[in-house]
Short mmCIF file of C-alpha atoms in Angstrom, two decimals:
data_model
loop_
_atom_site.label_atom_id
_atom_site.label_comp_id
_atom_site.label_asym_id
_atom_site.label_seq_id
_atom_site.Cartn_x
_atom_site.Cartn_y
_atom_site.Cartn_z
CA MET A 1 -28.83 17.39 27.83
CA ILE A 2 -25.02 17.13 27.44
CA VAL A 3 -24.94 17.01 24.22
CA GLY A 4 -28.02 19.50 23.84
CA HIS A 5 -25.32 21.52 25.97
CA PHE A 6 -23.09 21.26 23.91
CA LEU A 7 -24.29 21.79 20.70
CA LYS A 8 -24.91 25.35 22.13
CA TRP A 9 -21.73 26.05 23.56
CA LEU A 10 -20.26 25.48 19.70
CA ASP A 11 -21.59 28.83 19.09
CA THR A 12 -19.51 30.82 20.82
CA ALA A 13 -16.33 28.49 21.38
CA ARG A 14 -12.81 29.35 19.80
CA VAL A 15 -11.81 26.59 16.90
CA SER A 16 -9.31 24.64 18.66
CA GLU A 17 -11.93 24.37 21.52
CA ARG A 18 -14.00 23.68 19.10
CA ALA A 19 -11.86 20.77 17.55
CA ALA A 20 -11.11 19.32 20.80
CA ALA A 21 -14.45 19.13 21.36
CA ALA A 22 -15.48 16.75 18.24
CA SER A 23 -11.97 14.77 18.92
CA ALA A 24 -13.38 13.93 22.65
CA LEU A 25 -16.98 13.38 21.27
CA ALA A 26 -16.09 10.99 18.54
CA ARG A 27 -13.51 9.28 20.74
CA ALA A 28 -16.45 8.44 23.09
CA TYR A 29 -18.93 7.44 20.56
CA VAL A 30 -16.23 4.94 18.15
CA GLN A 31 -15.56 4.03 22.30
CA LYS A 32 -19.22 3.32 23.60
CA GLU A 33 -18.97 5.04 26.47
CA LEU A 34 -22.12 6.81 26.08
CA PRO A 35 -25.58 5.37 27.10
CA PHE A 36 -27.86 4.39 24.15
CA GLU A 37 -29.82 7.64 24.22
CA ASP A 38 -26.55 9.71 24.40
CA ARG A 39 -24.92 7.67 21.88
CA CYS A 40 -28.05 9.04 19.27
CA ALA A 41 -27.86 12.07 20.53
CA ALA A 42 -23.80 12.08 19.81
CA GLU A 43 -24.35 10.87 16.67
CA ALA A 44 -26.56 13.64 15.81
CA ALA A 45 -24.00 16.12 16.97
CA LEU A 46 -21.34 14.23 14.93
CA THR A 47 -23.47 15.31 11.68
CA PHE A 48 -24.20 18.78 12.91
CA LEU A 49 -20.38 19.26 13.00
CA LEU A 50 -19.74 17.74 9.63
CA ASP A 51 -21.00 21.59 8.94
CA ASP A 52 -18.42 23.47 11.47
CA PRO A 53 -16.75 26.58 8.69
CA SER A 54 -13.33 25.28 10.40
CA ALA A 55 -11.43 22.49 8.34
CA LYS A 56 -9.94 21.78 11.39
CA VAL A 57 -12.43 21.04 13.25
CA ARG A 58 -13.38 18.28 10.93
CA GLN A 59 -10.19 17.10 10.60
CA ALA A 60 -10.37 16.81 14.59
CA MET A 61 -13.51 14.63 13.69
CA ALA A 62 -12.19 12.08 11.03
CA GLU A 63 -9.00 11.40 12.92
CA ALA A 64 -11.01 10.11 15.36
CA LEU A 65 -13.59 8.22 13.09
CA SER A 66 -11.08 6.95 10.81
CA MET A 67 -10.26 3.74 11.93
CA SER A 68 -13.32 2.40 13.92
CA ARG A 69 -15.91 0.31 12.62
CA HIS A 70 -18.04 1.81 14.23
CA ALA A 71 -18.04 5.41 13.11
CA PRO A 72 -21.26 6.00 12.28
CA PHE A 73 -20.61 5.83 7.86
CA GLN A 74 -22.95 8.56 7.04
CA VAL A 75 -20.34 10.90 9.06
CA VAL A 76 -17.72 9.41 7.71
CA SER A 77 -18.99 9.48 4.10
CA VAL A 78 -19.32 12.92 4.10
CA LEU A 79 -15.85 13.37 5.52
CA ALA A 80 -13.94 11.31 2.68
CA GLY A 81 -15.74 13.80 0.51
CA ASP A 82 -14.39 16.61 1.85
CA GLN A 83 -11.47 18.79 1.35
CA PRO A 84 -7.79 16.90 0.74
CA GLU A 85 -6.88 17.65 4.68
CA VAL A 86 -9.84 15.98 6.62
CA ALA A 87 -10.49 13.31 3.97
CA ALA A 88 -6.99 11.97 3.80
CA SER A 89 -7.07 10.20 7.28
CA VAL A 90 -10.49 8.66 6.73
CA ILE A 91 -9.61 7.69 2.38
CA ALA A 92 -6.46 6.21 4.23
CA ARG A 93 -7.92 3.94 6.63
CA SER A 94 -11.56 4.01 7.50
CA PRO A 95 -12.95 0.08 7.09
CA LEU A 96 -16.52 1.29 6.41
CA LEU A 97 -15.43 2.62 3.08
CA THR A 98 -16.77 -0.36 0.40
CA ASP A 99 -14.65 -0.62 -2.51
CA ALA A 100 -17.13 0.93 -4.55
CA ASP A 101 -16.81 4.00 -2.20
CA LEU A 102 -12.82 3.39 -2.89
CA ILE A 103 -13.16 3.65 -6.52
CA ASP A 104 -15.86 6.47 -7.11
CA HIS A 105 -12.73 8.27 -4.70
CA VAL A 106 -10.21 7.24 -7.49
CA ALA A 107 -12.58 8.23 -10.24
CA SER A 108 -12.87 11.10 -9.10
CA GLY A 109 -9.84 12.30 -6.82
CA SER A 110 -6.85 14.10 -6.78
CA GLY A 111 -3.60 12.08 -7.56
CA ALA A 112 -2.99 12.42 -3.87
CA THR A 113 -6.06 10.90 -2.50
CA GLN A 114 -5.47 7.67 -5.65
CA SER A 115 -2.22 7.87 -3.48
CA LEU A 116 -3.40 7.26 -0.18
CA ILE A 117 -6.06 4.98 -1.74
CA ALA A 118 -3.05 2.78 -3.13
CA SER A 119 -1.54 2.69 0.11
CA ARG A 120 -3.98 1.30 2.33
CA PRO A 121 -3.23 -1.90 4.06
CA ILE A 122 -5.55 -3.90 2.13
CA VAL A 123 -5.95 -3.20 -1.47
CA SER A 124 -8.62 -5.62 -3.42
CA MET A 125 -8.04 -6.22 -7.06
CA ALA A 126 -10.72 -4.14 -7.98
CA VAL A 127 -10.04 -0.62 -6.39
CA SER A 128 -5.84 -2.07 -7.87
CA ALA A 129 -7.90 -2.49 -11.60
CA ALA A 130 -9.29 1.44 -10.94
CA ILE A 131 -6.05 2.59 -10.23
CA ALA A 132 -3.91 0.87 -12.58
CA GLU A 133 -7.14 2.44 -15.26
CA VAL A 134 -6.99 5.82 -13.85
CA GLY A 135 -4.39 6.95 -11.43
CA GLU A 136 -2.16 9.34 -11.64
CA ALA A 137 1.76 7.47 -12.18
CA GLU A 138 2.26 8.24 -8.34
CA ALA A 139 -0.84 6.78 -7.50
CA CYS A 140 0.47 3.56 -9.66
CA LEU A 141 4.01 3.79 -7.98
CA ALA A 142 1.89 3.87 -4.52
CA LEU A 143 0.44 0.70 -5.79
CA LEU A 144 3.31 -1.31 -6.98
CA CYS A 145 4.68 -0.45 -3.51
CA ASN A 146 1.80 -1.53 -1.41
CA ASP A 147 2.72 -5.54 -0.43
CA GLY A 148 -1.10 -5.71 0.80
CA ALA A 149 -1.69 -4.66 -2.17
CA GLU A 150 -3.92 -7.35 -4.84
CA ILE A 151 -2.97 -6.63 -8.55
CA ALA A 152 -4.25 -8.44 -11.86
CA MET A 153 -2.29 -9.20 -14.62
CA LEU A 154 -4.51 -7.18 -16.71
CA SER A 155 -3.58 -4.22 -14.25
CA PHE A 156 0.10 -4.50 -14.40
CA ARG A 157 0.00 -4.50 -18.26
CA ARG A 158 -2.65 -1.20 -17.69
CA MET A 159 -0.08 0.16 -15.44
CA ALA A 160 2.80 -0.53 -18.44
CA GLU A 161 0.71 0.94 -20.92
CA ARG A 162 -0.30 4.04 -19.38
CA HIS A 163 3.15 4.96 -17.23
CA GLY A 164 5.84 3.47 -18.38
CA ASP A 165 7.29 6.12 -20.12
CA VAL A 166 7.62 7.39 -16.40
CA ALA A 167 11.36 6.18 -14.48
CA VAL A 168 10.26 5.53 -10.69
CA VAL A 169 7.13 3.32 -12.24
CA ARG A 170 8.76 1.56 -15.08
CA GLU A 171 11.56 0.30 -12.50
CA ALA A 172 8.70 -0.70 -9.59
CA LEU A 173 7.33 -2.71 -12.49
CA ILE A 174 10.17 -4.25 -12.92
CA ALA A 175 11.26 -4.57 -9.93
CA ASP A 176 7.74 -6.74 -9.28
CA THR A 177 7.72 -10.30 -9.37
CA ARG A 178 4.85 -11.13 -10.01
CA LEU A 179 4.73 -8.50 -13.25
CA PRO A 180 3.81 -10.64 -16.28
CA SER A 181 6.70 -11.66 -19.65
CA ASP A 182 4.89 -9.29 -21.98
CA CYS A 183 4.81 -6.13 -19.59
CA ARG A 184 8.74 -7.40 -19.42
CA HIS A 185 9.40 -6.85 -22.75
CA MET A 186 6.72 -3.64 -23.54
CA LEU A 187 8.90 -2.02 -20.52
CA LEU A 188 12.05 -3.46 -22.41
CA VAL A 189 11.25 -1.42 -25.49
CA LYS A 190 9.95 1.76 -23.62
CA VAL A 191 13.73 1.54 -21.92
CA GLY A 192 15.30 1.69 -25.52
CA GLU A 193 12.61 4.17 -26.94
CA ALA A 194 13.00 6.15 -23.98
CA LEU A 195 17.40 6.45 -24.99
CA LYS A 196 16.82 6.59 -28.88
CA ARG A 197 15.40 9.99 -28.40
CA SER A 198 17.92 10.70 -25.81
CA PRO A 199 20.13 13.79 -26.86
CA LEU A 200 22.71 12.72 -25.48
CA VAL A 201 23.22 9.41 -27.30
CA VAL A 202 21.99 10.51 -31.21
CA ALA A 203 25.14 13.13 -30.02
CA LEU A 204 27.53 10.56 -29.37
CA MET A 205 25.83 7.81 -32.29
CA GLY A 206 24.09 9.32 -34.78
CA GLU A 207 20.83 8.96 -35.19
CA ALA A 208 20.51 5.86 -37.40
CA ARG A 209 23.34 4.46 -35.82
CA ALA A 210 21.55 4.74 -32.15
CA GLU A 211 18.11 3.31 -33.83
CA ARG A 212 20.53 0.58 -35.02
CA VAL A 213 22.66 -0.59 -31.71
CA LEU A 214 19.27 -0.16 -29.56
CA ARG A 215 17.09 -1.92 -31.92
CA ASP A 216 19.95 -4.98 -31.29
CA ALA A 217 19.75 -4.19 -27.99
CA CYS A 218 16.42 -4.91 -27.24
CA VAL A 219 16.24 -7.90 -28.95
CA ARG A 220 18.75 -9.26 -27.35
CA ALA A 221 17.62 -8.14 -23.85
CA SER A 222 14.07 -10.27 -25.42
CA LEU A 223 16.13 -13.29 -25.70
CA THR A 224 17.44 -13.03 -22.29
CA LEU A 225 14.06 -12.19 -21.13
CA ILE A 226 12.42 -15.71 -22.39
CA GLU A 227 15.18 -17.50 -20.34
CA THR A 228 13.29 -16.06 -17.14
CA THR A 229 9.66 -16.78 -18.33
CA PRO A 230 7.77 -19.41 -16.99
CA SER A 231 6.75 -21.83 -20.13
CA GLN A 232 3.13 -21.38 -19.41
CA GLU A 233 3.64 -17.79 -19.77
CA HIS A 234 5.48 -17.91 -23.50
CA ALA A 235 2.14 -17.71 -25.23
CA ALA A 236 1.34 -14.32 -23.71
CA LEU A 237 4.49 -12.92 -24.14
CA ILE A 238 4.00 -14.38 -28.54
CA GLU A 239 1.18 -12.83 -28.63
CA HIS A 240 2.55 -9.39 -27.50
CA LEU A 241 5.43 -9.63 -29.94
CA ARG A 242 3.38 -10.70 -32.42
CA LEU A 243 0.89 -7.99 -32.17
CA ARG A 244 4.09 -5.64 -32.17
CA GLY A 245 5.90 -7.19 -35.25
CA ASP A 246 8.88 -8.20 -33.06
CA LEU A 247 7.92 -11.97 -33.73
CA THR A 248 9.85 -11.64 -36.88
CA SER A 249 11.79 -15.00 -38.54
CA GLY A 250 15.48 -13.54 -38.05
CA PHE A 251 14.02 -13.81 -34.25
CA LEU A 252 12.14 -17.04 -34.01
CA ILE A 253 16.06 -17.88 -35.64
CA ARG A 254 18.03 -16.23 -33.27
CA ALA A 255 15.61 -17.81 -30.15
CA ILE A 256 16.44 -21.43 -31.55
CA ALA A 257 20.21 -20.52 -32.29
CA HIS A 258 20.09 -19.54 -28.32
CA GLY A 259 18.24 -23.06 -27.97
CA LYS A 260 15.01 -21.33 -26.87
CA VAL A 261 13.21 -24.22 -28.34
CA ASP A 262 10.21 -24.44 -25.58
CA PHE A 263 9.42 -20.84 -26.58
CA PHE A 264 10.26 -21.79 -30.39
CA GLY A 265 7.53 -24.24 -30.35
CA ALA A 266 4.89 -22.23 -28.53
CA ALA A 267 5.32 -19.83 -31.78
CA MET A 268 4.74 -22.41 -34.02
CA VAL A 269 1.60 -23.22 -32.10
CA ALA A 270 0.42 -19.40 -31.99
CA LEU A 271 1.81 -19.00 -36.01
CA THR A 272 -0.38 -22.39 -37.06
CA ASP A 273 -3.70 -24.41 -37.07
CA GLN A 274 -1.10 -27.51 -34.89
CA GLY A 275 -1.74 -28.33 -31.41
CA GLU A 276 1.04 -28.08 -28.84
CA ALA A 277 1.24 -31.93 -28.12
CA ARG A 278 1.70 -32.17 -32.04
CA VAL A 279 4.53 -29.22 -32.16
CA ARG A 280 6.50 -30.97 -29.68
CA ALA A 281 6.36 -34.31 -30.96
CA LEU A 282 7.50 -33.19 -33.77
CA LEU A 283 10.58 -30.68 -32.06
CA ALA A 284 11.41 -33.65 -29.65
CA SER A 285 11.96 -36.57 -32.83
CA GLY A 286 9.72 -34.94 -36.24
CA ARG A 287 11.36 -36.05 -39.74
CA ASP A 288 12.81 -33.31 -41.44
CA VAL A 289 9.45 -33.93 -44.22
CA ALA A 290 7.00 -32.60 -41.76
CA LEU A 291 9.21 -30.83 -39.91
CA ALA A 292 9.33 -28.06 -42.83
CA ALA A 293 5.70 -28.52 -43.32
CA LEU A 294 5.42 -27.42 -40.01
CA PHE A 295 7.55 -23.75 -40.68
CA ARG A 296 5.80 -23.67 -44.12
CA SER A 297 2.08 -23.18 -41.82
CA ALA A 298 4.13 -21.10 -39.96
CA GLY A 299 4.94 -18.54 -42.78
CA LEU A 300 8.89 -19.05 -42.40
CA ALA A 301 10.90 -18.29 -45.96
CA ALA A 302 12.01 -22.03 -47.27
CA ALA A 303 15.58 -20.73 -46.67
CA THR A 304 14.96 -20.45 -43.44
CA HIS A 305 14.02 -24.23 -43.03
CA GLY A 306 17.48 -25.83 -43.66
CA VAL A 307 19.41 -24.02 -41.15
CA ILE A 308 16.93 -24.35 -37.96
CA LEU A 309 16.85 -27.71 -38.91
CA VAL A 310 20.67 -27.97 -38.07
CA ALA A 311 20.01 -26.26 -34.50
CA LEU A 312 17.51 -28.31 -33.88
CA LYS A 313 19.39 -31.70 -34.33
CA VAL A 314 21.67 -30.57 -32.08
CA TRP A 315 19.92 -29.14 -29.45
CA ARG A 316 18.54 -32.35 -29.67
CA GLU A 317 21.26 -34.23 -28.61
CA VAL A 318 22.24 -31.87 -26.19
CA ALA A 319 19.21 -32.61 -24.23
CA ASP A 320 19.96 -36.08 -24.73
CA GLY A 321 23.63 -36.15 -23.35
CA LYS A 322 25.08 -36.40 -26.73
CA ARG A 323 26.62 -33.68 -27.01
CA ILE A 324 27.62 -29.75 -25.19
CA ALA A 325 27.39 -27.74 -27.48
CA GLY A 326 26.03 -23.61 -26.68
CA ALA A 327 25.04 -20.74 -28.99
CA GLN A 328 28.70 -20.12 -30.37
CA GLU A 329 28.47 -23.55 -31.90
CA VAL A 330 25.39 -23.38 -32.80
CA SER A 331 25.17 -20.84 -35.01
CA TRP A 332 28.17 -22.03 -36.78
CA LEU A 333 27.18 -25.44 -37.71
CA MET A 334 23.98 -22.80 -38.88
CA LEU A 335 26.48 -20.93 -41.09
CA GLN A 336 27.65 -23.55 -42.60
CA ARG A 337 24.18 -24.82 -44.28
CA LEU A 338 24.30 -21.69 -45.79
CA GLY A 339 24.46 -21.38 -49.91
CA ASP A 340 25.14 -18.34 -51.98
CA THR A 341 21.71 -17.55 -53.14
CA GLN A 342 20.16 -13.74 -52.41
CA ALA A 343 18.32 -14.92 -49.78
CA GLU A 344 20.91 -17.41 -47.85
CA ARG A 345 23.32 -14.48 -48.32
CA ASP A 346 20.76 -12.06 -46.21
CA LEU A 347 20.18 -14.61 -43.42
CA ALA A 348 24.22 -15.10 -43.20
CA SER A 349 24.90 -11.63 -41.85
CA LEU A 350 22.22 -12.57 -38.89
CA LEU A 351 23.70 -15.93 -38.54
CA LYS A 352 27.02 -14.12 -38.44
CA ALA A 353 25.55 -11.51 -35.61
CA ILE A 354 24.67 -13.98 -33.55
CA HIS A 355 27.54 -15.90 -33.97
CA VAL A 356 30.03 -13.06 -32.86
CA ASP A 357 27.38 -11.96 -30.06
CA ALA A 358 28.35 -15.51 -28.96
CA LEU A 359 31.53 -15.29 -29.29
CA ARG A 360 32.08 -12.50 -27.39
CA ASP A 361 29.62 -13.17 -24.93
CA ASN A 362 31.77 -16.72 -24.09
CA ALA A 363 34.86 -14.50 -24.09
CA ARG A 364 33.69 -12.25 -21.74
CA ARG A 365 32.26 -14.86 -18.76
CA HIS A 366 35.65 -16.73 -19.65
CA ALA A 367 37.65 -13.40 -18.86
CA LEU A 368 35.11 -12.57 -15.84
CA SER A 369 36.32 -16.31 -14.88
CA ILE A 370 39.85 -16.07 -14.66
CA ALA A 371 40.00 -12.66 -12.74
CA ALA A 372 37.46 -14.15 -10.21
CA SER A 373 40.00 -17.46 -9.34
CA THR A 374 42.84 -14.51 -9.32
CA ASP A 375 40.97 -13.06 -6.59
CA LEU A 376 40.39 -16.39 -4.71
CA ARG A 377 44.49 -17.08 -5.31
CA ALA A 378 45.09 -13.50 -3.79
CA ALA A 379 42.77 -14.09 -0.81
#
């Protein structure tokens, strides 16, 4: 009877009064303060209020029902599809919305709606995948900033592919420790491409030099990336590089000159029909003839075989504790191995560049070490 009077009263009540009454009725319903019959009548009244012409009334009801598991599902479902200011609290908080409901709202909703879903306290892998696949950049950023979101490796890749050009999304992706190594490389390349297109960079360097400098920077950054990439992710990174056309002989020579033997071995596995155990055994103790056969099956030019063998022998001695060496010494020894054919002269240019980079890196570290020791003495 009370609810009946309430429904009649709605015809003459002001918007503010209806909003307050709708909120009170919704709170009473979810707190289970009503007898069974009144509760059924209250549910009918709440359903009736979904047709109220004022968004303020529906918004008040949505806020009261948004966090309860005892709210009437049909009411919550309709409110979730209402205009944004009404739906926001339900979309962001309601425990009654299933993954399927949330995925539907991701697919059909605005960027603001997608961001609300991405910011929910718990976001399942399936919902994260939907946001990564169709969500706007702001929603993907909200997802990456949400510690309660479970994100699959494939979803990281989709966000990197779709929004890696957006600086804030790119930064959030790089800062996430879960990001796969091939995605990190993809973002490094996107940074290089963004810099290459920068009018300031082109004006300072010229287009051709800017492209060359940034390409070399991307290669060096890729080598640094290998250092922080777990060995179990090498295969994914190698496949990414191969598909991009970046897994070149030059890149592999750089890798072996810098002592990335495990990565080099994973590349040999990917480029040949040899098993991982077989390749690992060859790199650790294989004879030159067997190694040369491995390099040929990987598509490496004959001119590169000798310098790679030189590097492998040095790194074996380092691993056995018989020698101390770094990229500077190894690249120099690789240079000494070269003859005077055209192919070897081209290879010499690459090795000289690697050697000069190693010299500069060592000198820079030495200078920083001197400066740090001077600061300590002064303190």
